[in-house]
mmCIF file of C-alpha atoms in Angstrom:
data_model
loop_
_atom_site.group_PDB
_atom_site.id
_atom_site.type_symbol
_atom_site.label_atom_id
_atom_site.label_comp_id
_atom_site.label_asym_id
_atom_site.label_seq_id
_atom_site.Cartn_x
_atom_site.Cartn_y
_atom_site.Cartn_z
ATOM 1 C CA UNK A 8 93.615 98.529 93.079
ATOM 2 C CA UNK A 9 95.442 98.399 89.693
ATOM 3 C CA UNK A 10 98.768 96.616 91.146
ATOM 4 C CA UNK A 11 96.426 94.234 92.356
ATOM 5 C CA UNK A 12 94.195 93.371 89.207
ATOM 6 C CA UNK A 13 97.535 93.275 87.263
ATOM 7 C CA UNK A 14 98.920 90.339 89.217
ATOM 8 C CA UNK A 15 99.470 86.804 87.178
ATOM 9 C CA UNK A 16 95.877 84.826 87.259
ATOM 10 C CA UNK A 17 95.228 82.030 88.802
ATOM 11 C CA UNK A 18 94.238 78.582 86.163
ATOM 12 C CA UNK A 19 91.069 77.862 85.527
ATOM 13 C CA UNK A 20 90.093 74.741 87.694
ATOM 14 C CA UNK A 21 88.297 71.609 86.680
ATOM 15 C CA UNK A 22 84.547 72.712 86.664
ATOM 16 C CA UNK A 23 85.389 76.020 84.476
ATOM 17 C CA UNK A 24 86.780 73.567 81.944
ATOM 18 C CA UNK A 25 84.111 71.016 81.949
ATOM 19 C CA UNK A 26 81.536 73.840 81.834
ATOM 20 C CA UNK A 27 83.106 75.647 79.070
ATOM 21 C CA UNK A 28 83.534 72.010 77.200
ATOM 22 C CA UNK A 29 79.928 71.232 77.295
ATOM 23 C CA UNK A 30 78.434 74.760 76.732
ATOM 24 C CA UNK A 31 80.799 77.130 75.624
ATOM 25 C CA UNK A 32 77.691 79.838 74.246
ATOM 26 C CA UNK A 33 76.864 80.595 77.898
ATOM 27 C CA UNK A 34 80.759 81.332 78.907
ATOM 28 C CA UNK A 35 80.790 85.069 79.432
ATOM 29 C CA UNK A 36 84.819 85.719 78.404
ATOM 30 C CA UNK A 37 84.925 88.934 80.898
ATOM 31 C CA UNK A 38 83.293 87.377 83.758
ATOM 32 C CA UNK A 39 85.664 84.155 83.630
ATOM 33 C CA UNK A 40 88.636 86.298 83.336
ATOM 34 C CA UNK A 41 87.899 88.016 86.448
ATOM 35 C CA UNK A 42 87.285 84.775 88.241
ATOM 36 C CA UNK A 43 90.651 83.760 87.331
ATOM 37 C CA UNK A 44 92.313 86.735 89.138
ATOM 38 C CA UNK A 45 94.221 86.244 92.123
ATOM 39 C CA UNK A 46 92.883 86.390 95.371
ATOM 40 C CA UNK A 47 92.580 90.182 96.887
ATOM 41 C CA UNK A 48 94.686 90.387 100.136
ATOM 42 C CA UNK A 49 91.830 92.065 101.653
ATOM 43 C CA UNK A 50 89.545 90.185 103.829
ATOM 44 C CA UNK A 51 86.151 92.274 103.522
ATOM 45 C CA UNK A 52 84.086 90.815 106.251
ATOM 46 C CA UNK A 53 86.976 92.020 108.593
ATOM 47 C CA UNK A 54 87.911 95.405 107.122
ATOM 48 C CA UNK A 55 84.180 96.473 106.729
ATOM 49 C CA UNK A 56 82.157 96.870 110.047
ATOM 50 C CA UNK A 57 78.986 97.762 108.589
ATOM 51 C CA UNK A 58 78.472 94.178 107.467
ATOM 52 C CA UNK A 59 78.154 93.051 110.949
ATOM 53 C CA UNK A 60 75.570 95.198 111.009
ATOM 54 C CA UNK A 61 72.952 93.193 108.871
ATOM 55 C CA UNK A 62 72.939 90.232 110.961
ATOM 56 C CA UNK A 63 72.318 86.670 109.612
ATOM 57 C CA UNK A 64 68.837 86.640 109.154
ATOM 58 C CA UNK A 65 66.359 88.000 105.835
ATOM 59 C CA UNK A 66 63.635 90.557 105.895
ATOM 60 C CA UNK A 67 60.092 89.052 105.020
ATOM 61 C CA UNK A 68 59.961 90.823 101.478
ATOM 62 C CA UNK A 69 62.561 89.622 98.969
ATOM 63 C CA UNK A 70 65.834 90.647 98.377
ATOM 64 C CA UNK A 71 68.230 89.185 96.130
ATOM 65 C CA UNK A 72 71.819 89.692 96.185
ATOM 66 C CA UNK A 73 74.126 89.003 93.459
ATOM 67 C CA UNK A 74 77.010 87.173 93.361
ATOM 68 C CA UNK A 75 79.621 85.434 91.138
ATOM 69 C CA UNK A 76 80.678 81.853 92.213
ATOM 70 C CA UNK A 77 84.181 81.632 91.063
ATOM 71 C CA UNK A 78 84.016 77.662 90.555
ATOM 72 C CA UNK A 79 81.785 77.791 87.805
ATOM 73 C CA UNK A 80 82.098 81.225 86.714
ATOM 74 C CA UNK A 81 77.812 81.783 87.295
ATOM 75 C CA UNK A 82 75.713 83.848 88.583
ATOM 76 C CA UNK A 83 74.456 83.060 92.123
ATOM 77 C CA UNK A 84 71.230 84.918 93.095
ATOM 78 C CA UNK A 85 71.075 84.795 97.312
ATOM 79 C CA UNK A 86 67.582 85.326 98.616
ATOM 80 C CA UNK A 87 66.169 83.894 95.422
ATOM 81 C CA UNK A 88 64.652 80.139 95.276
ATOM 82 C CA UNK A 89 67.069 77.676 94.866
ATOM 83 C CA UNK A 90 69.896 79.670 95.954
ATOM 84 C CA UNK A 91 72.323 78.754 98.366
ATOM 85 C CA UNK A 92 71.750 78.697 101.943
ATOM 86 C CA UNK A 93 73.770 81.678 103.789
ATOM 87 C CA UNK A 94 73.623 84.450 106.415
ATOM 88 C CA UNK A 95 72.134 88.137 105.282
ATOM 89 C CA UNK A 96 75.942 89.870 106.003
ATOM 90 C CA UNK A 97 77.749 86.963 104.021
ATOM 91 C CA UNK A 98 75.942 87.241 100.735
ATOM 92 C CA UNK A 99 76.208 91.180 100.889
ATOM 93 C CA UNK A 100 79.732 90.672 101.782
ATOM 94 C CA UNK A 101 80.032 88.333 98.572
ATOM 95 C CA UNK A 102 78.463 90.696 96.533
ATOM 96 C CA UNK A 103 80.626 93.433 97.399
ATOM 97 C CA UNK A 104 84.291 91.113 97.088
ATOM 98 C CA UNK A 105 85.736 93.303 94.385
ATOM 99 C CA UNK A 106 87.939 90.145 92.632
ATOM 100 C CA UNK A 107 91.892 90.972 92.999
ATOM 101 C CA UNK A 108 91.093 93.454 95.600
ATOM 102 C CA UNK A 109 88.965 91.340 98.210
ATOM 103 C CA UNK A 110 89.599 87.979 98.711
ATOM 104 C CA UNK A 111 86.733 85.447 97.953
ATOM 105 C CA UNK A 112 83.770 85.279 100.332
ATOM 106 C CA UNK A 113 83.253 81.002 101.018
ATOM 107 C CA UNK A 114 79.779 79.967 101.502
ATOM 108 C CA UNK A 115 79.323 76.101 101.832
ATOM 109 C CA UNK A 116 82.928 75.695 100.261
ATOM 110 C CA UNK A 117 82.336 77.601 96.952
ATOM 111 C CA UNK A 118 84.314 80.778 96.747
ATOM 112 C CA UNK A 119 82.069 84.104 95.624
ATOM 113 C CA UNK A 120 82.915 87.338 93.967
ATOM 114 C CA UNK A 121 81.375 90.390 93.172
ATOM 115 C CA UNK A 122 77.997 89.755 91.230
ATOM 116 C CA UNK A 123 79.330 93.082 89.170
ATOM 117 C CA UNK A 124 81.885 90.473 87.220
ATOM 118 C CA UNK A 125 78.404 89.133 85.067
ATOM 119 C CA UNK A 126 77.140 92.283 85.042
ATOM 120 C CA UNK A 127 77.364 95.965 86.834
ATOM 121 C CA UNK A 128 73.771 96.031 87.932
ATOM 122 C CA UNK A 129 72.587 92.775 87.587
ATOM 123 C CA UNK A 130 69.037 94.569 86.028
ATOM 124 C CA UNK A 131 68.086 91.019 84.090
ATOM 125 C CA UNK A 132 67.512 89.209 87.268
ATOM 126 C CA UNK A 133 64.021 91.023 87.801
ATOM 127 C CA UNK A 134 63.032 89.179 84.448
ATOM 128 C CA UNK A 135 59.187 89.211 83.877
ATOM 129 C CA UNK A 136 58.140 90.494 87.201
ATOM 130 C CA UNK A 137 55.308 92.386 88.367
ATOM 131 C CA UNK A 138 56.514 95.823 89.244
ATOM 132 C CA UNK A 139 55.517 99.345 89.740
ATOM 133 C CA UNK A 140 58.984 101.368 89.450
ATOM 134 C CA UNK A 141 62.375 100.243 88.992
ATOM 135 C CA UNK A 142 65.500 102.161 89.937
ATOM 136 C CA UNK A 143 68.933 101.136 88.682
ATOM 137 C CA UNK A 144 72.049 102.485 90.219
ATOM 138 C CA UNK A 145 74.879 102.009 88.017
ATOM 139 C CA UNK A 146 77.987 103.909 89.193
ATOM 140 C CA UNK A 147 80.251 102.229 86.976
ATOM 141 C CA UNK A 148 77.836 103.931 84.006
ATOM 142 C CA UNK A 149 77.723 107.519 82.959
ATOM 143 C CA UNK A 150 75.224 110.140 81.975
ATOM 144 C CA UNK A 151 78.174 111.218 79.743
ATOM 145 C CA UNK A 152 80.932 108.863 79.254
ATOM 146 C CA UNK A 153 84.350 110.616 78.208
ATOM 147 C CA UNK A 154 86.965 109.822 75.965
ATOM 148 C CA UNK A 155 89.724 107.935 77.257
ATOM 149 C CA UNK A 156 90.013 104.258 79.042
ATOM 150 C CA UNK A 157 87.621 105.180 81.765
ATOM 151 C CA UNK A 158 85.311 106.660 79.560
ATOM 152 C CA UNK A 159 84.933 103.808 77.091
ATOM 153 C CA UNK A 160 84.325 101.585 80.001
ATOM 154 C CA UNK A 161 81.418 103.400 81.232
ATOM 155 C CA UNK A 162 79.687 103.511 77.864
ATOM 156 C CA UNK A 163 80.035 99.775 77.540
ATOM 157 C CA UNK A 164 78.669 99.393 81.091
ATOM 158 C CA UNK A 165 75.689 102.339 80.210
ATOM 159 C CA UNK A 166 74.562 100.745 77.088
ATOM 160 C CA UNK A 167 74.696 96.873 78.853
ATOM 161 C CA UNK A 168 72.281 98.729 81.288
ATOM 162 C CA UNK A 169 70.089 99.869 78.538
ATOM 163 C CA UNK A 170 69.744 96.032 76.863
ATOM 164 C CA UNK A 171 68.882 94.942 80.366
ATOM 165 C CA UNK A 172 66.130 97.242 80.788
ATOM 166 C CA UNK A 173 64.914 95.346 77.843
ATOM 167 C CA UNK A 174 63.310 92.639 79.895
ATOM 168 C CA UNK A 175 61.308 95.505 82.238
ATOM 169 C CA UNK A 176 57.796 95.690 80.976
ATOM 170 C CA UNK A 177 57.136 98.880 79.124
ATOM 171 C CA UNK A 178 54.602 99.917 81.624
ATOM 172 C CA UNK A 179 56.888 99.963 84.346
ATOM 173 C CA UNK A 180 58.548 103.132 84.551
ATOM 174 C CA UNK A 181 62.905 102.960 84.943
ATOM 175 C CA UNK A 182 65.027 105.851 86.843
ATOM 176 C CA UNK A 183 68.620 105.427 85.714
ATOM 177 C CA UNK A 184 70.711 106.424 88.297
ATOM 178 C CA UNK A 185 74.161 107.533 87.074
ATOM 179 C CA UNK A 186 76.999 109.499 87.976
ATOM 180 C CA UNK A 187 77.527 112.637 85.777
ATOM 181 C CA UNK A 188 80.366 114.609 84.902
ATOM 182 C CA UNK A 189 81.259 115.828 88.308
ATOM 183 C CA UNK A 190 80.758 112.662 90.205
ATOM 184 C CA UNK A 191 82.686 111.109 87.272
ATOM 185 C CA UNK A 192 85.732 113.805 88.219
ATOM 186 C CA UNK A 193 85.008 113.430 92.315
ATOM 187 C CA UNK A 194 85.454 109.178 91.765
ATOM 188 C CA UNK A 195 89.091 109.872 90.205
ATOM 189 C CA UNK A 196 90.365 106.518 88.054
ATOM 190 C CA UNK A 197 90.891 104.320 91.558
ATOM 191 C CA UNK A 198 87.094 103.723 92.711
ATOM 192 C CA UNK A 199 89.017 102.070 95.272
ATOM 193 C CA UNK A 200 90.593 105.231 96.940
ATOM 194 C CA UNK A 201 88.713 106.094 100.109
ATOM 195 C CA UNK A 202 90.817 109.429 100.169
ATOM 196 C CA UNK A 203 87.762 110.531 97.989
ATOM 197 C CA UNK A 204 84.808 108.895 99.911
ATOM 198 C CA UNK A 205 83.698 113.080 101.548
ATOM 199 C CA UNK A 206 83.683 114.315 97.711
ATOM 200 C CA UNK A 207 82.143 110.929 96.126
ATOM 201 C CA UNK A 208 79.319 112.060 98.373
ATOM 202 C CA UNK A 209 78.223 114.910 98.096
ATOM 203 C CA UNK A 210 78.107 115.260 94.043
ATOM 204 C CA UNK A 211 76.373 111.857 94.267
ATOM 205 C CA UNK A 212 73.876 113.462 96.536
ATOM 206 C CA UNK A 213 73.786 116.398 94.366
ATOM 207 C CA UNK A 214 73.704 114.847 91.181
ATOM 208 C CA UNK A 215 71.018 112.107 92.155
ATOM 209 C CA UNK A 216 68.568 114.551 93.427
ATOM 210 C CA UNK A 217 69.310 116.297 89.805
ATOM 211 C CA UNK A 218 68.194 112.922 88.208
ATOM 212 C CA UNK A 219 64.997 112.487 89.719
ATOM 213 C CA UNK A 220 64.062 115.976 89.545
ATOM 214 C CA UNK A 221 64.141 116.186 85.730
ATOM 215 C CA UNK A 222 63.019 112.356 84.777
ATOM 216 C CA UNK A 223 60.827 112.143 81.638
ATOM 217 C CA UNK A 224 58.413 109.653 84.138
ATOM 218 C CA UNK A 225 58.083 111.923 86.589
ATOM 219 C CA UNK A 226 59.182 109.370 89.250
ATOM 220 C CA UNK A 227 59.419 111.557 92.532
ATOM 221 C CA UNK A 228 55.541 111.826 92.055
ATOM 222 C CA UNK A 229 54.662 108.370 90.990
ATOM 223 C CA UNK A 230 56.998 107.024 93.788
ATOM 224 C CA UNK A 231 54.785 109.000 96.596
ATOM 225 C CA UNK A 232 51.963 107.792 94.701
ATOM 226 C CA UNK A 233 52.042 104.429 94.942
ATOM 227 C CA UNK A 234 53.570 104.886 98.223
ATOM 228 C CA UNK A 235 50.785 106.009 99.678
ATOM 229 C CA UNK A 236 48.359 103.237 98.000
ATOM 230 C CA UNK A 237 50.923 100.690 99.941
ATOM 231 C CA UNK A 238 52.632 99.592 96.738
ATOM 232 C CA UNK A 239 55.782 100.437 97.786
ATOM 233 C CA UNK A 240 57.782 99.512 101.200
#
């Protein structure tokens, strides 16, 4: 995974210039550097199975999947208005092309990456909506970010979160869901190594159900709640 990232980057093409030209206050530095990585050598709808599984088609109630279209260095929103046309499995695949590591997913001749090269949850995309509970899974966060390279990361990531959660109503109740300590340890520096997939796991498991149990909302409760009044599918 590191090798990989570390190759030399590709140059920025045409649009990326022109963009940056006319509006350089909505470049985000990070998320144009990773467009400009090489492409991975790893072709995910091929290597991952489970994608096949989805199908082409959307469920009835919305999802939206983020993704990063390299060309322009934006955010593309699939399932959203206005978004681009494409097949359930593709825009999850898009969303999950790790840049360096995966090659680019191409829908309608623009290349995608990951949506987490804007951001690692993508939280700001629920905006102003009308919602009962909202639960954020971050696992490039922390619950307690460490010294060191890794750590530092994962506070920058964690407080991001928090500034997205700014545009959440303050009725609406958030569950951050984070990896603590031990996940932290099982995950090891390569989140990339499937050596650790068994151990990942299980103190994910164990650490989540740890999260919701001690939440200052109370959200196991308001969850079967408003399940049961049909607010929640």
């Amino acid at each position: 995974m590191i090798s990989s990232i570390l190759r030399p980057g590709r140059l920025p093409g045409v649009e990326l210039v022109r963009q940056t030209v006319r509006a350089p206050w909505r470049l985000r530095p990070l998320t144009a550097l990773l467009t400009l990585l090489r492409d991975g050598a790893r072709d995910i709808e091929s290597e991952v199975e489970a994608l096949s599984l989805l199908g082409d088609g959307w469920p009835a109630d919305d999802l939206w999947v983020c993704a990063v279209e390299r060309e322009r260095a934006r955010r593309v929103v699939f399932g959203r208005d206005g978004a681009p046309a494409a097949a359930l499995h593709t825009a999850v695949a898009s969303s999950c092309a790790v840049p360096g590591y995966f090659a680019p997913v191409v829908i309608d001749g623009r290349h995608y990456i990951d949506g987490g090269a804007r951001s690692a949850t993508n939280l700001d995309v629920l905006g102003r909506r009308p919602l009962d509970v909202v639960v954020a899974v971050a696992p490039m966060s922390a619950t307690e970010p460490r010294p060191g390279p890794d750590g530092w990361l994962r506070a920058i990531v964690r407080r991001s979160l928090r500034q997205e959660a700014r545009v959440i109503p303050d009725d609406c109740p958030i569950l951050f869901i984070e990896p603590d300590p031990t996940v932290v340890e099982a995950m090891g520096r390569d989140v990339m190594d499937h050596s650790r997939v068994t151990d990942v796991v299980r103190e994910s498991f164990l650490a989540t159900g740890s999260q919701l149990r001690r939440t200052e909302h109370g959200t196991i409760g308001l969850l079967e709640r408003r399940a049961v009044r049909g607010r929640i599918a």
